[in-house]
CSV table of N, CA and C in Angstrom, one decimal:
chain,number,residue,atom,x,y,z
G,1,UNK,N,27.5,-28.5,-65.2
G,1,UNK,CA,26.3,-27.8,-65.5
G,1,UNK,C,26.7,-26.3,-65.7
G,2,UNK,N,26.3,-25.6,-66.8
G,2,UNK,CA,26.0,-24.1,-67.0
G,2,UNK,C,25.5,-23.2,-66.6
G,3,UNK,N,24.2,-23.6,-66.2
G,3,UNK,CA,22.8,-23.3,-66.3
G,3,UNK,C,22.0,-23.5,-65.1
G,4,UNK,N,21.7,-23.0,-63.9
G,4,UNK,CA,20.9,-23.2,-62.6
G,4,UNK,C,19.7,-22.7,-62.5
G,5,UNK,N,19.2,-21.8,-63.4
G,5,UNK,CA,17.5,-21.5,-63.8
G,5,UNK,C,16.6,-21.7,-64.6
G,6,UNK,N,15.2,-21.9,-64.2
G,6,UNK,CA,14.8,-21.7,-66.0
G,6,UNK,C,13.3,-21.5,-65.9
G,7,UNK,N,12.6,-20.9,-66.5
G,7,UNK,CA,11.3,-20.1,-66.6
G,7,UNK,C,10.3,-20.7,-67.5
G,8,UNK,N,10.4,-21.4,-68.6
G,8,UNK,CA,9.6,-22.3,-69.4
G,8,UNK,C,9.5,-23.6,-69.2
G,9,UNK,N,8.1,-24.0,-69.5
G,9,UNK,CA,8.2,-25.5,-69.5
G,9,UNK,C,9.8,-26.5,-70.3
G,10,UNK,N,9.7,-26.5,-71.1
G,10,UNK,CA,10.8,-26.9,-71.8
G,10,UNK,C,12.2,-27.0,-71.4
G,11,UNK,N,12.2,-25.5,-71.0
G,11,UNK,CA,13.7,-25.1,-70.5
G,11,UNK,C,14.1,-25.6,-69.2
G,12,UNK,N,12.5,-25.8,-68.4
G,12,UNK,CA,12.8,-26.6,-67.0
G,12,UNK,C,13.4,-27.9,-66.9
G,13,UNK,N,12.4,-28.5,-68.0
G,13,UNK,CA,12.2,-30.2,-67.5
G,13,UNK,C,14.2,-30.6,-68.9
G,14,UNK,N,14.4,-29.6,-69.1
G,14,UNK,CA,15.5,-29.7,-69.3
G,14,UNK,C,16.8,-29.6,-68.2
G,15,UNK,N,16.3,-28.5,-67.6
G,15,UNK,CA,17.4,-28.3,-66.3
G,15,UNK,C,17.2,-29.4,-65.5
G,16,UNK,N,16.3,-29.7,-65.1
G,16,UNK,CA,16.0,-30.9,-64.6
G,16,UNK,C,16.8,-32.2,-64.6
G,17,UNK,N,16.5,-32.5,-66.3
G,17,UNK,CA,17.5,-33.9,-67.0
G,17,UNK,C,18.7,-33.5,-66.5
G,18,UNK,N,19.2,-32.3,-66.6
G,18,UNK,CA,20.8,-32.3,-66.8
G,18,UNK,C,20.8,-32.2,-65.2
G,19,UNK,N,19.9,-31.5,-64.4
G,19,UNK,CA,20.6,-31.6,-62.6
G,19,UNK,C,20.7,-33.3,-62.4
G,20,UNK,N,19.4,-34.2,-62.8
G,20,UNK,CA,19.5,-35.3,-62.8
G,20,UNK,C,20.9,-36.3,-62.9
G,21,UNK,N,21.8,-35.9,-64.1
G,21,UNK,CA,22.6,-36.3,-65.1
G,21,UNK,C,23.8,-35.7,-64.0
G,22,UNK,N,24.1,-34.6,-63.8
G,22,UNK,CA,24.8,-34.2,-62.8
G,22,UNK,C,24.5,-35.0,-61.6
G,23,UNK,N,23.7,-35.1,-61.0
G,23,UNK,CA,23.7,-35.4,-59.5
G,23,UNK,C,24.2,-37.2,-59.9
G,24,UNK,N,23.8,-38.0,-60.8
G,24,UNK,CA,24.1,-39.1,-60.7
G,24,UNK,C,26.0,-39.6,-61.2
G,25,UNK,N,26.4,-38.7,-62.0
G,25,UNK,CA,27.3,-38.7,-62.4
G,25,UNK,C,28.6,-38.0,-61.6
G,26,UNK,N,27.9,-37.3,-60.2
G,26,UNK,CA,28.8,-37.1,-59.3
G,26,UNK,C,28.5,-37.9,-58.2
G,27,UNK,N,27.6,-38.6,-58.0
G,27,UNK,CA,27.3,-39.5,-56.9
G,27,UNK,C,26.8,-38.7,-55.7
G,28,UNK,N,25.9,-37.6,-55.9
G,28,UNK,CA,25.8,-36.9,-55.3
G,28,UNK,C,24.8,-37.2,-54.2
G,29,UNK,N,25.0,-37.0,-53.4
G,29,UNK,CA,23.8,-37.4,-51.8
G,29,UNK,C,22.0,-37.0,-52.7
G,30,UNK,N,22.3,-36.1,-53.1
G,30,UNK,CA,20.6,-35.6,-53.6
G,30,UNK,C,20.9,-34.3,-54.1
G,31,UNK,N,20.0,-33.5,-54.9
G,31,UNK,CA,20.1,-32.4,-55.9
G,31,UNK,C,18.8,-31.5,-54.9
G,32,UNK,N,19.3,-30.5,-54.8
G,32,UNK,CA,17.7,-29.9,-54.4
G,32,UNK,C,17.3,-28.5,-55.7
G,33,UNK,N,16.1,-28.4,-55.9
G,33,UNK,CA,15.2,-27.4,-56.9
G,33,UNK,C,14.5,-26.7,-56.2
G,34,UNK,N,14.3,-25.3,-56.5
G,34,UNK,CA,13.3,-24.4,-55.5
G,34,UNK,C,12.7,-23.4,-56.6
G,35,UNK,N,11.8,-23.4,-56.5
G,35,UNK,CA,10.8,-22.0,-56.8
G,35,UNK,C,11.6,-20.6,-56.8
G,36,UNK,N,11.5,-19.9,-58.0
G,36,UNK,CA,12.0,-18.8,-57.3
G,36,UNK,C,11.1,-18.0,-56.0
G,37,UNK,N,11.9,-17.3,-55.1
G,37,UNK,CA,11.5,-16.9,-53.9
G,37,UNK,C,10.3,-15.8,-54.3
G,38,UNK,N,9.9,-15.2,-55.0
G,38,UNK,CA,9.1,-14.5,-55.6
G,38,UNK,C,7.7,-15.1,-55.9
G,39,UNK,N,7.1,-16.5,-55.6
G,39,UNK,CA,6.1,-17.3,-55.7
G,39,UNK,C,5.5,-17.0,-54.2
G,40,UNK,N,6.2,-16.6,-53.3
G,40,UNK,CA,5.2,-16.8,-52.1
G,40,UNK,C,4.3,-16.2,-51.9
G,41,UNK,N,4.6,-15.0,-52.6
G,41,UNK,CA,3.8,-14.2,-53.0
G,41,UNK,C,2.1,-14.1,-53.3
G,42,UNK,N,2.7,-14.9,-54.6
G,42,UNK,CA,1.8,-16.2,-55.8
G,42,UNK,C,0.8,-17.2,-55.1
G,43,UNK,N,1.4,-17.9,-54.4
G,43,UNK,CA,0.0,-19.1,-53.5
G,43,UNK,C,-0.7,-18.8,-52.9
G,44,UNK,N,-1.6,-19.6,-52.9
G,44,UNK,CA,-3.1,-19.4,-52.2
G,44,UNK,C,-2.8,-19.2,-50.9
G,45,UNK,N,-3.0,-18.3,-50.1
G,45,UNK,CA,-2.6,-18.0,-48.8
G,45,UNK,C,-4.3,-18.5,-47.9
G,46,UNK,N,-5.4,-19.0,-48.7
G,46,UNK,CA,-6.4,-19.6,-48.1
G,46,UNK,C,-6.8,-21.2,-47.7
G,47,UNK,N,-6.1,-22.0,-48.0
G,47,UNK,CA,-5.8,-23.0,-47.5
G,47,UNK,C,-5.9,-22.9,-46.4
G,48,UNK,N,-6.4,-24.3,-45.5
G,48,UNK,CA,-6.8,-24.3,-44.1
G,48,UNK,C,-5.7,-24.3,-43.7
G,49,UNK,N,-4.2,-24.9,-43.9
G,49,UNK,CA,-2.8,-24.4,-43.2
G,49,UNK,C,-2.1,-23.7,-44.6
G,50,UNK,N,-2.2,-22.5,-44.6
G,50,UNK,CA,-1.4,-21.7,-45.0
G,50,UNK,C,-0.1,-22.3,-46.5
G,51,UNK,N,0.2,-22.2,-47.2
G,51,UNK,CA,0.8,-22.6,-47.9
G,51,UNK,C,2.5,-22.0,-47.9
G,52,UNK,N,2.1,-20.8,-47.6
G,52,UNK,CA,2.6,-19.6,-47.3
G,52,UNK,C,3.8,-20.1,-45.8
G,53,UNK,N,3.2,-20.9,-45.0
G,53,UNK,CA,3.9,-21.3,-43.7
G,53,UNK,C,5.5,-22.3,-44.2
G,54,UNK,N,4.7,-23.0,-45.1
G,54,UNK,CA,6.4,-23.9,-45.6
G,54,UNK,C,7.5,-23.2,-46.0
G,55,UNK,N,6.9,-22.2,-46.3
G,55,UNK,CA,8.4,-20.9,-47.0
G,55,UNK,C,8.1,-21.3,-48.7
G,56,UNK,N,9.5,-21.3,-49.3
G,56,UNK,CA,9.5,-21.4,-50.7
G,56,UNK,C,9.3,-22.9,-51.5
G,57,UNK,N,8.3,-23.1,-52.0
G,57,UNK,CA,8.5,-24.3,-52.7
G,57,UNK,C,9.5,-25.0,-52.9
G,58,UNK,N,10.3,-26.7,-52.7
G,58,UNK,CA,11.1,-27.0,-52.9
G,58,UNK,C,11.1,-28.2,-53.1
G,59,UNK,N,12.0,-29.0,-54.0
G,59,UNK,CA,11.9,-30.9,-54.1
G,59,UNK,C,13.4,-30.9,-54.0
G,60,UNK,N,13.6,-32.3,-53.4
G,60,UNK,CA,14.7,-32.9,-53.4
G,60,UNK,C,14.7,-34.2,-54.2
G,61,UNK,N,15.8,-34.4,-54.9
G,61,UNK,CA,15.8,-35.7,-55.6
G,61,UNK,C,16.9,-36.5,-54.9
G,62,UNK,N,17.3,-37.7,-54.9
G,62,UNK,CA,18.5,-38.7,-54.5
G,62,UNK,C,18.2,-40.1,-54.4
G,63,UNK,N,18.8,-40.9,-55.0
G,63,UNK,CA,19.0,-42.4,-54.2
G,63,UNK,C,17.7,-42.6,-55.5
G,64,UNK,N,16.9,-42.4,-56.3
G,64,UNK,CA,15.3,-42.7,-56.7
G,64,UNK,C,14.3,-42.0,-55.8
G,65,UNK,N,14.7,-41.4,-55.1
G,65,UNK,CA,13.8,-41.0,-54.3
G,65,UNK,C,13.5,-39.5,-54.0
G,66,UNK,N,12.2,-38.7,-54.5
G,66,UNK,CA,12.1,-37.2,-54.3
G,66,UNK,C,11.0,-37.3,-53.1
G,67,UNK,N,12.3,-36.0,-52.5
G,67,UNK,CA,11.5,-35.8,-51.3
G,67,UNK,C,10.7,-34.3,-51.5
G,68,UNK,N,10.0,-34.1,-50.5
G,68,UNK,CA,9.0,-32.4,-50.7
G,68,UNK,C,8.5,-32.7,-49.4
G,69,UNK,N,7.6,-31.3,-49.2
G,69,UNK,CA,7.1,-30.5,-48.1
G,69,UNK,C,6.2,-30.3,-48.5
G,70,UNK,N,5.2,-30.3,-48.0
G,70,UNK,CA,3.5,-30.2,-48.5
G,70,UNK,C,2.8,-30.0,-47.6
G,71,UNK,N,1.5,-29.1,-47.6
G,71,UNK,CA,0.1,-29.1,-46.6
G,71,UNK,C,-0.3,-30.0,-47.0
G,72,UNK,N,-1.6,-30.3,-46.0
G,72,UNK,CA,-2.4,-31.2,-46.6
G,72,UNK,C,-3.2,-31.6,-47.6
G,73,UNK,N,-3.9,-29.8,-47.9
G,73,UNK,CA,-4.3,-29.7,-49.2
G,73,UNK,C,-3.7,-30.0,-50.8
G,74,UNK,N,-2.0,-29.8,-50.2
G,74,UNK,CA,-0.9,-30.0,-51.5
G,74,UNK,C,-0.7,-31.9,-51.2
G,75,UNK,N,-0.9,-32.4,-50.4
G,75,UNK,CA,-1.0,-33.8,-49.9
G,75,UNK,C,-1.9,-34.8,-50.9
G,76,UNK,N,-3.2,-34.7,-50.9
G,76,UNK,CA,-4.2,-34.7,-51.4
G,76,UNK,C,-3.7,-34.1,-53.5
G,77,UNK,N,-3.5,-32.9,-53.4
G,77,UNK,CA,-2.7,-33.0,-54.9
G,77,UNK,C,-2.2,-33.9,-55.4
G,78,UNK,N,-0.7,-34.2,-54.7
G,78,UNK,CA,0.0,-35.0,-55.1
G,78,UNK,C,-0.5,-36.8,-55.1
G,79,UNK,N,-1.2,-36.8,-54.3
G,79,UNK,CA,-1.9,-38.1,-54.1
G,79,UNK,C,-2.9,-38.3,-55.9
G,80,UNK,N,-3.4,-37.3,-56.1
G,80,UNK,CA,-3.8,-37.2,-57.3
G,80,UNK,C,-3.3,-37.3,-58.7
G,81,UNK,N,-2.2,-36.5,-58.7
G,81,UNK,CA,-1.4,-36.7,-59.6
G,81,UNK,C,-0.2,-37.9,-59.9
G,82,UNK,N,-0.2,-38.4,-58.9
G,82,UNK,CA,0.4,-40.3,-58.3
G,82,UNK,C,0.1,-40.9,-59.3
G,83,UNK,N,-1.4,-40.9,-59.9
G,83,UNK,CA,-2.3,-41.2,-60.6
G,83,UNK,C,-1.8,-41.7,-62.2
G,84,UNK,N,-1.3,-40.5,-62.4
G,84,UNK,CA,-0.5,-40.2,-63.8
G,84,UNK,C,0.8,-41.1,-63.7
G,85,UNK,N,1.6,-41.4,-63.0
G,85,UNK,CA,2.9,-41.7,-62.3
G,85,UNK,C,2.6,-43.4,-62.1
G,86,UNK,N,2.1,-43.9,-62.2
G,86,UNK,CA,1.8,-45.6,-61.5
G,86,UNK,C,3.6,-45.7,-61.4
G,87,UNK,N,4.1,-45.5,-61.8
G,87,UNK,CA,5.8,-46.2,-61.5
G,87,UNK,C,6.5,-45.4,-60.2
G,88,UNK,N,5.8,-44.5,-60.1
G,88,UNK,CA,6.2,-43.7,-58.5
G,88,UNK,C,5.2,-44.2,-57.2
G,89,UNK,N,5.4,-43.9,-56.1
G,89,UNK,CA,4.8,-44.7,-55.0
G,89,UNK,C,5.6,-43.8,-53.3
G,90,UNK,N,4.3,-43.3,-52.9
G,90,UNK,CA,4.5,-42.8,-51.6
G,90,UNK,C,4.8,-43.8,-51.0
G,91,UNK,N,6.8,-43.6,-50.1
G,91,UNK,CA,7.1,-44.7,-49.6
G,91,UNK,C,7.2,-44.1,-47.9
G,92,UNK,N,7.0,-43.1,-47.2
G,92,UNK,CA,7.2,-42.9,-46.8
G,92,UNK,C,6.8,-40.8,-46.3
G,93,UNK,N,5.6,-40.5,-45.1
G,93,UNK,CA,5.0,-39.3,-45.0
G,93,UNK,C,5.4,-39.4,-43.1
G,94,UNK,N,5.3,-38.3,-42.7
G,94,UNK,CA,6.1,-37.6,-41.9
G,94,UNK,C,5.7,-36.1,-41.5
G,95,UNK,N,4.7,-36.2,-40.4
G,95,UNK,CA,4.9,-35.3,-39.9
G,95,UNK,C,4.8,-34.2,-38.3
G,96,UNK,N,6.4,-34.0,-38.8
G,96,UNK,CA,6.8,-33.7,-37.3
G,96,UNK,C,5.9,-32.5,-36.5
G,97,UNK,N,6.4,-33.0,-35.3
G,97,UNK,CA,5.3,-32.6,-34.1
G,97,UNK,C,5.7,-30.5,-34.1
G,98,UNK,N,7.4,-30.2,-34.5
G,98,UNK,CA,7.6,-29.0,-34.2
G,98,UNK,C,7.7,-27.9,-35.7
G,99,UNK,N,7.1,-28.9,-36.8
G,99,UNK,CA,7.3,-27.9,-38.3
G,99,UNK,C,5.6,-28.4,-38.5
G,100,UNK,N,5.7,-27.0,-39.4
G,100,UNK,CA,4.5,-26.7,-40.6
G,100,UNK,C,4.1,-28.2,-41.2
G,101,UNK,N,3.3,-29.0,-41.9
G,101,UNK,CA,3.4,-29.4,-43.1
G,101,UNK,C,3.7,-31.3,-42.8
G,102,UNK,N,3.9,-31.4,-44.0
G,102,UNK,CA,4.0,-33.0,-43.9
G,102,UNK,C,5.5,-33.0,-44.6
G,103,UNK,N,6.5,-34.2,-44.8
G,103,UNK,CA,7.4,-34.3,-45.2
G,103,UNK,C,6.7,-35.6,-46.1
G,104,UNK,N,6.8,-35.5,-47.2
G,104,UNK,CA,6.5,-36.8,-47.9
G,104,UNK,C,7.7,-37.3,-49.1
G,105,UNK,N,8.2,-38.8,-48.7
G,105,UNK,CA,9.3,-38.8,-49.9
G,105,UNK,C,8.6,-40.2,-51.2
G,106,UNK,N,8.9,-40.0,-52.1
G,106,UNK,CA,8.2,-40.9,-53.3
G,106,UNK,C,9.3,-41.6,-53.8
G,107,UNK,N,9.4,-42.8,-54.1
G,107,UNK,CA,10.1,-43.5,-54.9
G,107,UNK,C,10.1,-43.2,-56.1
G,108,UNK,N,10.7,-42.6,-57.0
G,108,UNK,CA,11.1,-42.4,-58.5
G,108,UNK,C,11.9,-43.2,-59.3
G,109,UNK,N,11.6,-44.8,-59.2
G,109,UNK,CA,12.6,-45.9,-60.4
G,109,UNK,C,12.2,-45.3,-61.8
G,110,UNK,N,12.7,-44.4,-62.3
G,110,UNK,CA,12.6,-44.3,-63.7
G,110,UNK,C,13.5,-43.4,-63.8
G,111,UNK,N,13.3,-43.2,-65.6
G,111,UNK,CA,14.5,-42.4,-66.4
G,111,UNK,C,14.5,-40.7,-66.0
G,112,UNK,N,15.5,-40.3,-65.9
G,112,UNK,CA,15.5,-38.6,-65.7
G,112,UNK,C,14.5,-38.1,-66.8
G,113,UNK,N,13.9,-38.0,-67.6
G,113,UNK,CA,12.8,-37.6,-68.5
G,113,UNK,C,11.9,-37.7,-67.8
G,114,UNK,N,11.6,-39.0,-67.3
G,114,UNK,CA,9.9,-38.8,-66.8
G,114,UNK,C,9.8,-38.8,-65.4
G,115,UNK,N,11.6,-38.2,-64.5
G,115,UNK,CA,11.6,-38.2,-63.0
G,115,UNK,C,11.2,-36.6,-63.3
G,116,UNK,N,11.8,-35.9,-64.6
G,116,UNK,CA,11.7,-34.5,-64.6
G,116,UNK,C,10.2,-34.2,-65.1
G,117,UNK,N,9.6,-34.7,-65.8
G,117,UNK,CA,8.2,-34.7,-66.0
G,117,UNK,C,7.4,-34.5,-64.7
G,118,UNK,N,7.7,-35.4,-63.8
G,118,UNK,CA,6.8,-35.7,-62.5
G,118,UNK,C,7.3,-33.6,-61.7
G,119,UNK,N,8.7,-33.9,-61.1
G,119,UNK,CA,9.1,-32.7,-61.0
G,119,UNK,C,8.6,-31.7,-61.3
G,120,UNK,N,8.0,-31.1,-62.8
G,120,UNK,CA,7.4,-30.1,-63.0
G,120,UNK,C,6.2,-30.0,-62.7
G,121,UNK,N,5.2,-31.2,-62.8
G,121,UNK,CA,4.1,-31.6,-62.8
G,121,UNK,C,3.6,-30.9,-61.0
G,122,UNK,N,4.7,-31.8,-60.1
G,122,UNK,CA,4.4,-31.3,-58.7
G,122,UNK,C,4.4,-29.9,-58.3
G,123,UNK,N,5.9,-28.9,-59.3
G,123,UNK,CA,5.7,-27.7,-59.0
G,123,UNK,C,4.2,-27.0,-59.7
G,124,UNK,N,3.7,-27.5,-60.5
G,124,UNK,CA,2.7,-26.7,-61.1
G,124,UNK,C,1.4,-27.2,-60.5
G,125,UNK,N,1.4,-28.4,-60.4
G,125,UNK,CA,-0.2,-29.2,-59.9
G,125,UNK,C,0.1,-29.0,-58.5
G,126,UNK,N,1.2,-29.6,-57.7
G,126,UNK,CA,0.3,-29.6,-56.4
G,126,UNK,C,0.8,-28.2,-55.6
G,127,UNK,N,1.9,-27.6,-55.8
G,127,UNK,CA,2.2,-26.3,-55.3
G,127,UNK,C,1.5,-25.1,-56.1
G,128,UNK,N,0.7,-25.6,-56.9
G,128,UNK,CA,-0.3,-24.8,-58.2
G,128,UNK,C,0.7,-23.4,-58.3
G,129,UNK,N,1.6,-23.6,-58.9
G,129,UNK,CA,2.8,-22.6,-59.1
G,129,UNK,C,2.3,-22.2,-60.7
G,130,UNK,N,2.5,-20.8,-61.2
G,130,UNK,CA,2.0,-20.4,-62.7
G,130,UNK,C,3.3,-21.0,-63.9
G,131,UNK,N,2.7,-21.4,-65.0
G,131,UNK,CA,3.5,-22.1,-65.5
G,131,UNK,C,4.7,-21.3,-66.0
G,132,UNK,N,5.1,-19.8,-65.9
G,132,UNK,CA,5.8,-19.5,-66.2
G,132,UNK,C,7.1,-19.3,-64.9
G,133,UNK,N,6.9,-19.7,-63.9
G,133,UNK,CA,7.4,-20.1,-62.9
G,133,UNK,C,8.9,-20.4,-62.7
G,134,UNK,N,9.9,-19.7,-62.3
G,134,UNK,CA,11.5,-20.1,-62.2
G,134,UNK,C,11.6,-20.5,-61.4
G,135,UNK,N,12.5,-21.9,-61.5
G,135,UNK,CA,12.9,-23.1,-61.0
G,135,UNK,C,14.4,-22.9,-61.1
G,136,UNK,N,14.9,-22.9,-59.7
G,136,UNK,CA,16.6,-22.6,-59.3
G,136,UNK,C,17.2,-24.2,-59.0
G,137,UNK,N,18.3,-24.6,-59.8
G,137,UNK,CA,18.9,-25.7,-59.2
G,137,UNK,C,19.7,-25.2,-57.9
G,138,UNK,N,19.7,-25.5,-56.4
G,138,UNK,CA,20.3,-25.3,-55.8
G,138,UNK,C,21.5,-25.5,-54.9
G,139,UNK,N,21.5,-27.2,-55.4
G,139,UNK,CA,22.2,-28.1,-54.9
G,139,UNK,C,22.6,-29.2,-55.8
G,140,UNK,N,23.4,-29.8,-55.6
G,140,UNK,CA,23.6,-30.8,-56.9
G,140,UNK,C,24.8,-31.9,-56.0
């Protein structure tokens, strides 16, 4: 890979495909993606638990499976946007007694295009991130 950021729709769900394409082509444990740190800013700090508490927006991909960190209110998003997704499926939520938030991980059987579709979808719908929003590959 070249390329670890990107600020447009287009340009993301492209970095995306290729972290995708990377992470499976090195057999990698999982790829992690973050917000730039500059969004914390940006979120609704009025939510009944803070949004602000999780730190920086982040998804993990591996194995078919993206994981994230969500409030409840972002809980309830994603549960919504699932909707759009019928081939993805909360397989597993999680939340520990000593952190912020819920851990929720989703099964993802499909192609890097429409794992990267979902991807953006979550940073923009359920972390309600502005769509001009930079997205750091972090990990691969």
């Amino acid at each position: 890979m070249t390329r670890f950021d990107a600020s447009t729709p287009v340009e993301r769900r492209k970095l995306y495909v290729d972290a995708i394409t990377a992470h499976r082509e090195r057999a990698s444990g999982f790829l992690t993606l973050e917000a730039d740190d500059t969004v914390s800013e940006e979120r609704d700090d009025t939510a009944e638990q803070s949004a602000a508490e999780l730190g920086v927006p982040w998804i993990q991909f591996g194995d078919g499976t993206v994981n994230l960190d969500c409030t409840d209110a972002e809980l309830e998003a994603l549960k919504d946007l699932l909707e759009d997704f019928p081939a993805f499926k909360i397989d597993d939520l999680t939340r520990p007694e000593d952190a912020a938030g819920i851990n929720v991980r989703v099964s993802a059987k499909a192609d890097a295009n429409r794992i990267a579709q979902f991807i953006d979808d979550v940073f923009l719908e359920v972390y309600d991130l502005p769509s001009t929003v930079r997205i750091w590959l972090v990990d691969v």
